[in-house]
Every structure is written in structure tokens, then in C-alpha cells.
Amino acid sequence: NAGVTQTPKFQVLKTGQSMTLQCAQDMNHEYMSWYRQDPGMGLRLIHYSVGAGITDQGEVPNGYNVSRSTTEDFPLRLLSAAPSQTSVYFCASSFKWGAGGYTFGSGTRLTVV
Amino acid sequence: SQQGEEDPQALSIQEGENATMNCSYKTSINNLQWYRQNSGRGLVHLILIRSNEREKHSGRLRVTLDTSKKSSSLLITASRAADTASYFCATDEVRGGSNYKLTFGKGTLLTVNP
């Protein structure tokens, strides 16, 4: 199994540009989520989804959109990139909420200049 | 907002020694989880302990949970250089309504010297 696949691994954006971070899992997991990791801040939840067609906001949702049209995919869209969005982004999934631990992707390192 | 807080922030030990990391949290939880993150990599799930459990073991890992003190500890026995990583606790808080959020602490950086 591939697990959780994130693309791209690295990206540099200019302020104001938009882009989509991709996340796909092949484990038939219902729950998927996006976190950002910044030095000294730990991981902060951006958005999450408990199943296809269902999404909700996390702790730091501003500037980001998500959708969940299939069980497998959970893309994260940056609408108009800002330097404050420079971070490492992780996608994580689990079979069902509360059923066990998360499986994390390897991350996308994003720099906004 | 940060729920779990790990202590210490950094820990340096010699290979073969035991490493203990602590996590304190503020509100009632359904479960608490520990994760490891090697430098530049994603997080890896180590162990989950539910609120009605007091201790769990997995290989060289031992996790305890004290809900009265709102704290947990992760013990790694007979540490190896390969255990060098950051360790995070994460909590599933008890909240009304739909709460599907796992809240992570800021982590403990463990360095195991050969």
C-alpha cells in the first residue's frame, strides 16, 4: 500500500498566487485532515473531513479551502498565498474517527515569497 | 489552542538509557496518542491509550495515563540512536456536538547519543 501520498514535496509561490496541495490515500480511510507545522508551534489543524462530501474547519482555516468529492482524495487549496502561509503541510488519515491513530503523509514544504 | 504540552522540550541521553517524556493536558479526553517524527519526515503513530486505561505497552514503549492529574508519560527503554526524533502527544478532547479534532502538543526532541 502507498498509504498517504502528498504532492508536491516542495513548492515556492509568489505572494498572491494560488495552488492546490494534493493528498491521496489508498486505505479506504473515512477521516482525513490537514495540519501545518511551524517551528515552536507544533501541529495546527487547518481542515478535516469525516467522509466524502463532509468537511469542517480546524484551528487555523483562514486562507485555505478544502473539498472531499471522493473517499481517496482531500486537496487543500491556498486561495491567495501569503508569506504567513510558509510552512510544512501534512495530510493525515484514519479509518474512522476515534478508531485508532493517524497515518501521515511525508509533507509538503511550502515557501511563499 | 494547545491542549497537550510535552515536558521536557529537549532531552539528551546515552544509548542504552531509558527516556521519559511527559504530556500534560487541560480538559477531559477520550484518548491520548503518542507520535514520533524523524527530522524532515511525517509523523508516525506509536500508541493510543483510552481514558479508561492506565497503562499500555508496545515493544520498548510504555505509556501511562493519569486522568486525575491530566497527564501522560511515554517511557522508551534501552534507547538506541535510531530513537532520536521528536515525540508528540495528541489528545482527542471530550466536547459536545461533533468534535473530530486531534490536538497536538509542541513535542519533545529526544537525542540518543551513541
XYZ file of N, CA, C and O in Angstrom, chain B residues 20-102:
332
model
N 12.219 9.259 29.386
C 10.845 9.512 29.816
C 10.428 10.907 29.388
O 11.127 11.883 29.646
N 9.274 10.959 28.714
C 8.689 12.225 28.302
C 7.301 12.328 28.886
O 6.605 11.320 29.004
N 6.911 13.536 29.234
C 5.623 13.750 29.863
C 4.747 14.655 29.019
O 5.243 15.480 28.249
N 3.449 14.474 29.196
C 2.468 15.290 28.476
C 1.389 15.687 29.465
O 0.822 14.823 30.146
N 1.108 16.979 29.550
C 0.002 17.438 30.385
C -1.047 18.074 29.483
O -0.713 18.659 28.449
N -2.288 17.940 29.873
C -3.374 18.496 29.073
C -4.391 19.157 29.986
O -4.330 19.005 31.211
N -5.334 19.883 29.382
C -6.166 20.765 30.202
C -7.592 20.254 30.426
O -8.190 20.500 31.460
N -8.167 19.578 29.418
C -9.578 19.209 29.518
C -9.734 17.695 29.451
O -8.792 16.980 29.132
N -10.930 17.225 29.716
C -11.193 15.783 29.655
C -10.995 15.256 28.249
O -11.268 15.949 27.271
N -10.528 14.032 28.158
C -10.201 13.447 26.866
C -10.872 12.093 26.665
O -11.242 11.422 27.634
N -11.031 11.714 25.411
C -11.477 10.363 25.063
C -10.269 9.432 24.946
O -10.325 8.274 25.347
N -9.215 9.952 24.334
C -7.974 9.182 24.243
C -6.794 10.110 24.070
O -6.956 11.302 23.762
N -5.623 9.563 24.284
C -4.374 10.307 24.108
C -3.452 9.439 23.266
O -3.390 8.209 23.450
N -2.763 10.067 22.332
C -1.899 9.327 21.417
C -0.478 9.904 21.456
O -0.293 11.093 21.716
N 0.486 9.053 21.161
C 1.878 9.483 21.022
C 2.349 9.197 19.604
O 2.051 8.138 19.035
N 3.108 10.162 19.080
C 3.663 10.065 17.731
C 5.151 10.366 17.770
O 5.625 11.106 18.635
N 5.856 9.823 16.793
C 7.283 10.114 16.602
C 7.463 10.778 15.249
O 6.801 10.416 14.270
N 8.390 11.739 15.188
C 8.711 12.390 13.930
C 10.226 12.472 13.788
O 10.890 13.159 14.558
N 10.728 11.760 12.807
C 12.141 11.900 12.472
C 12.328 13.167 11.654
O 11.409 13.614 10.959
N 13.515 13.727 11.717
C 13.786 15.008 11.075
C 13.411 14.988 9.603
O 13.845 14.112 8.849
N 12.576 15.942 9.191
C 12.204 16.066 7.788
C 11.177 15.059 7.306
O 10.924 14.971 6.099
N 10.592 14.304 8.217
C 9.634 13.264 7.814
C 8.260 13.531 8.405
O 8.064 14.428 9.217
N 7.298 12.706 7.994
C 5.971 12.776 8.583
C 5.938 12.106 9.948
O 6.887 11.445 10.360
N 4.835 12.288 10.651
C 4.688 11.686 11.977
C 4.280 10.228 11.843
O 3.560 9.849 10.916
N 4.726 9.438 12.809
C 4.389 8.018 12.850
C 3.679 7.734 14.165
O 4.177 8.097 15.245
N 2.524 7.094 14.072
C 1.751 6.765 15.261
C 2.444 5.674 16.062
O 2.856 4.646 15.511
N 2.586 5.908 17.383
C 3.229 4.927 18.249
C 2.212 4.143 19.066
O 2.254 2.901 19.098
N 1.330 4.842 19.756
C 0.451 4.159 20.687
C -0.737 5.057 21.017
O -0.620 6.288 21.017
N -1.889 4.445 21.257
C -3.101 5.150 21.674
C -3.538 4.574 23.000
O -3.585 3.343 23.155
N -3.867 5.439 23.952
C -4.371 4.990 25.245
C -5.702 5.693 25.496
O -5.817 6.912 25.318
N -6.718 4.909 25.832
C -8.050 5.471 26.043
C -8.181 5.953 27.477
O -7.429 5.559 28.375
N -9.183 6.791 27.699
C -9.334 7.446 29.002
C -9.603 6.461 30.131
O -9.348 6.772 31.300
N -10.111 5.272 29.798
C -10.369 4.284 30.852
C -9.199 3.308 31.043
O -9.313 2.331 31.780
N -8.097 3.570 30.386
C -6.894 2.746 30.527
C -5.840 3.505 31.312
O -5.769 4.742 31.249
N -5.005 2.776 32.020
C -3.978 3.427 32.843
C -2.579 3.200 32.308
O -1.676 4.005 32.554
N -2.400 2.093 31.583
C -1.058 1.776 31.100
C -1.172 0.904 29.856
O -2.046 0.050 29.761
N -0.261 1.161 28.890
C -0.182 0.307 27.706
C 1.278 0.122 27.332
O 2.111 1.007 27.571
N 1.548 -1.030 26.740
C 2.907 -1.350 26.336
C 2.922 -1.689 24.850
O 1.969 -2.253 24.318
N 4.024 -1.329 24.212
C 4.247 -1.746 22.831
C 5.745 -1.854 22.629
O 6.442 -0.845 22.511
N 6.251 -3.078 22.620
C 7.697 -3.268 22.472
C 8.453 -2.584 23.604
O 8.212 -2.849 24.784
N 9.348 -1.658 23.258
C 10.123 -0.925 24.271
C 9.409 0.330 24.780
O 9.971 1.104 25.545
N 8.179 0.522 24.371
C 7.417 1.697 24.776
C 6.440 1.344 25.883
O 5.782 0.302 25.842
N 6.363 2.248 26.863
C 5.360 2.108 27.917
C 4.711 3.474 28.092
O 5.398 4.471 28.295
N 3.395 3.497 27.998
C 2.648 4.741 28.162
C 1.741 4.603 29.366
O 1.089 3.571 29.548
N 1.713 5.636 30.193
C 0.785 5.692 31.314
C -0.124 6.906 31.145
O 0.229 7.883 30.491
N -1.286 6.800 31.728
C -2.256 7.890 31.689
C -2.848 8.065 33.072
O -3.343 7.097 33.656
N -2.796 9.287 33.579
C -3.413 9.623 34.861
C -4.440 10.720 34.597
O -4.098 11.894 34.484
N -5.699 10.331 34.463
C -6.731 11.307 34.118
C -7.017 12.263 35.279
O -7.469 13.381 35.041
N -6.742 11.851 36.507
C -6.975 12.756 37.645
C -5.971 13.911 37.637
O -6.289 15.026 38.033
N -4.762 13.642 37.147
C -3.746 14.681 37.036
C -3.677 15.265 35.628
O -2.872 16.168 35.366
N -4.486 14.721 34.708
C -4.471 15.161 33.314
C -3.040 15.109 32.773
O -2.502 16.113 32.259
N -2.443 13.943 32.885
C -1.078 13.801 32.406
C -0.822 12.391 31.886
O -1.499 11.431 32.281
N 0.167 12.299 31.026
C 0.584 11.019 30.454
C 2.104 11.018 30.371
O 2.739 12.077 30.302
N 2.669 9.830 30.389
C 4.114 9.738 30.192
C 4.418 8.652 29.174
O 3.693 7.656 29.069
N 5.473 8.871 28.424
C 5.982 7.902 27.454
C 7.381 7.507 27.905
O 8.255 8.367 28.035
N 7.569 6.220 28.138
C 8.874 5.693 28.531
C 9.414 4.850 27.387
O 8.725 3.950 26.906
N 10.623 5.154 26.957
C 11.326 4.332 25.971
C 12.478 3.656 26.704
O 13.362 4.333 27.239
N 12.455 2.350 26.761
C 13.500 1.629 27.485
C 14.644 1.254 26.540
O 14.454 1.098 25.328
N 15.826 1.133 27.116
C 17.019 0.691 26.367
C 17.134 1.444 25.047
O 17.130 0.839 23.970
N 17.233 2.747 25.129
C 17.165 3.580 23.930
C 18.315 3.297 22.965
O 19.393 2.841 23.349
N 18.040 3.584 21.702
C 19.006 3.385 20.617
C 19.181 4.694 19.876
O 18.299 5.556 19.914
N 20.266 4.825 19.149
C 20.495 6.044 18.363
C 19.327 6.290 17.397
O 18.972 7.429 17.118
N 18.733 5.210 16.906
C 17.616 5.325 15.956
C 16.360 5.899 16.595
O 15.415 6.278 15.887
N 16.318 5.980 17.928
C 15.170 6.588 18.613
C 15.241 8.101 18.594
O 14.298 8.774 19.010
N 16.351 8.663 18.142
C 16.486 10.115 18.041
C 15.394 10.660 17.129
O 15.292 10.297 15.955
N 14.547 11.539 17.681
C 13.382 12.051 16.969
C 12.660 13.031 17.874
O 13.014 13.199 19.038
N 11.640 13.670 17.327
C 10.706 14.450 18.148
C 9.503 13.585 18.464
O 9.045 12.814 17.611
N 9.013 13.708 19.687
C 7.875 12.919 20.138
C 6.750 13.868 20.537
O 6.972 14.828 21.283
N 5.558 13.578 20.017
C 4.395 14.431 20.247
C 3.287 13.646 20.927
O 3.038 12.485 20.569
N 2.614 14.312 21.855
C 1.366 13.748 22.336
C 0.215 14.480 21.642
O 0.356 15.629 21.221
N -0.892 13.798 21.504
C -2.063 14.356 20.838
C -3.303 13.894 21.589
O -3.382 12.728 21.991
N -4.246 14.789 21.770
C -5.423 14.469 22.565
C -6.706 14.630 21.764
O -6.858 15.547 20.956
N -7.622 13.705 22.013
C -8.984 13.764 21.496
C -9.832 14.230 22.663
O -10.151 13.454 23.571
N -10.173 15.524 22.651
C -10.880 16.113 23.784
C -12.355 15.748 23.775
O -12.959 15.573 22.714
N -12.918 15.686 24.964
C -14.355 15.482 25.103
C -15.041 16.831 24.903
O -14.781 17.782 25.631
N -15.877 16.897 23.864
C -16.604 18.136 23.599
C -18.015 17.782 23.200
O -18.282 16.703 22.699
N -18.919 18.711 23.354
C -20.276 18.486 22.899
C -20.343 18.586 21.394
O -19.484 19.173 20.744
N -21.358 17.994 20.809
C -21.547 18.089 19.374
C -20.497 17.300 18.611
O -19.897 16.365 19.128
N -20.292 17.673 17.379
C -19.330 16.961 16.542
C -17.938 17.517 16.785
O -17.649 18.663 16.502
N -17.079 16.688 17.339
C -15.703 17.108 17.578
C -14.813 16.043 16.996
O -14.723 14.948 17.534
N -14.207 16.336 15.879
C -13.335 15.364 15.226
C -11.968 15.984 15.041
O -11.443 16.069 13.941
N -11.399 16.453 16.135
C -10.140 17.178 16.060
C -9.149 16.565 17.023
O -9.438 16.407 18.212
N -7.992 16.224 16.523
C -6.901 15.727 17.352
C -5.935 16.884 17.546
O -5.448 17.466 16.557
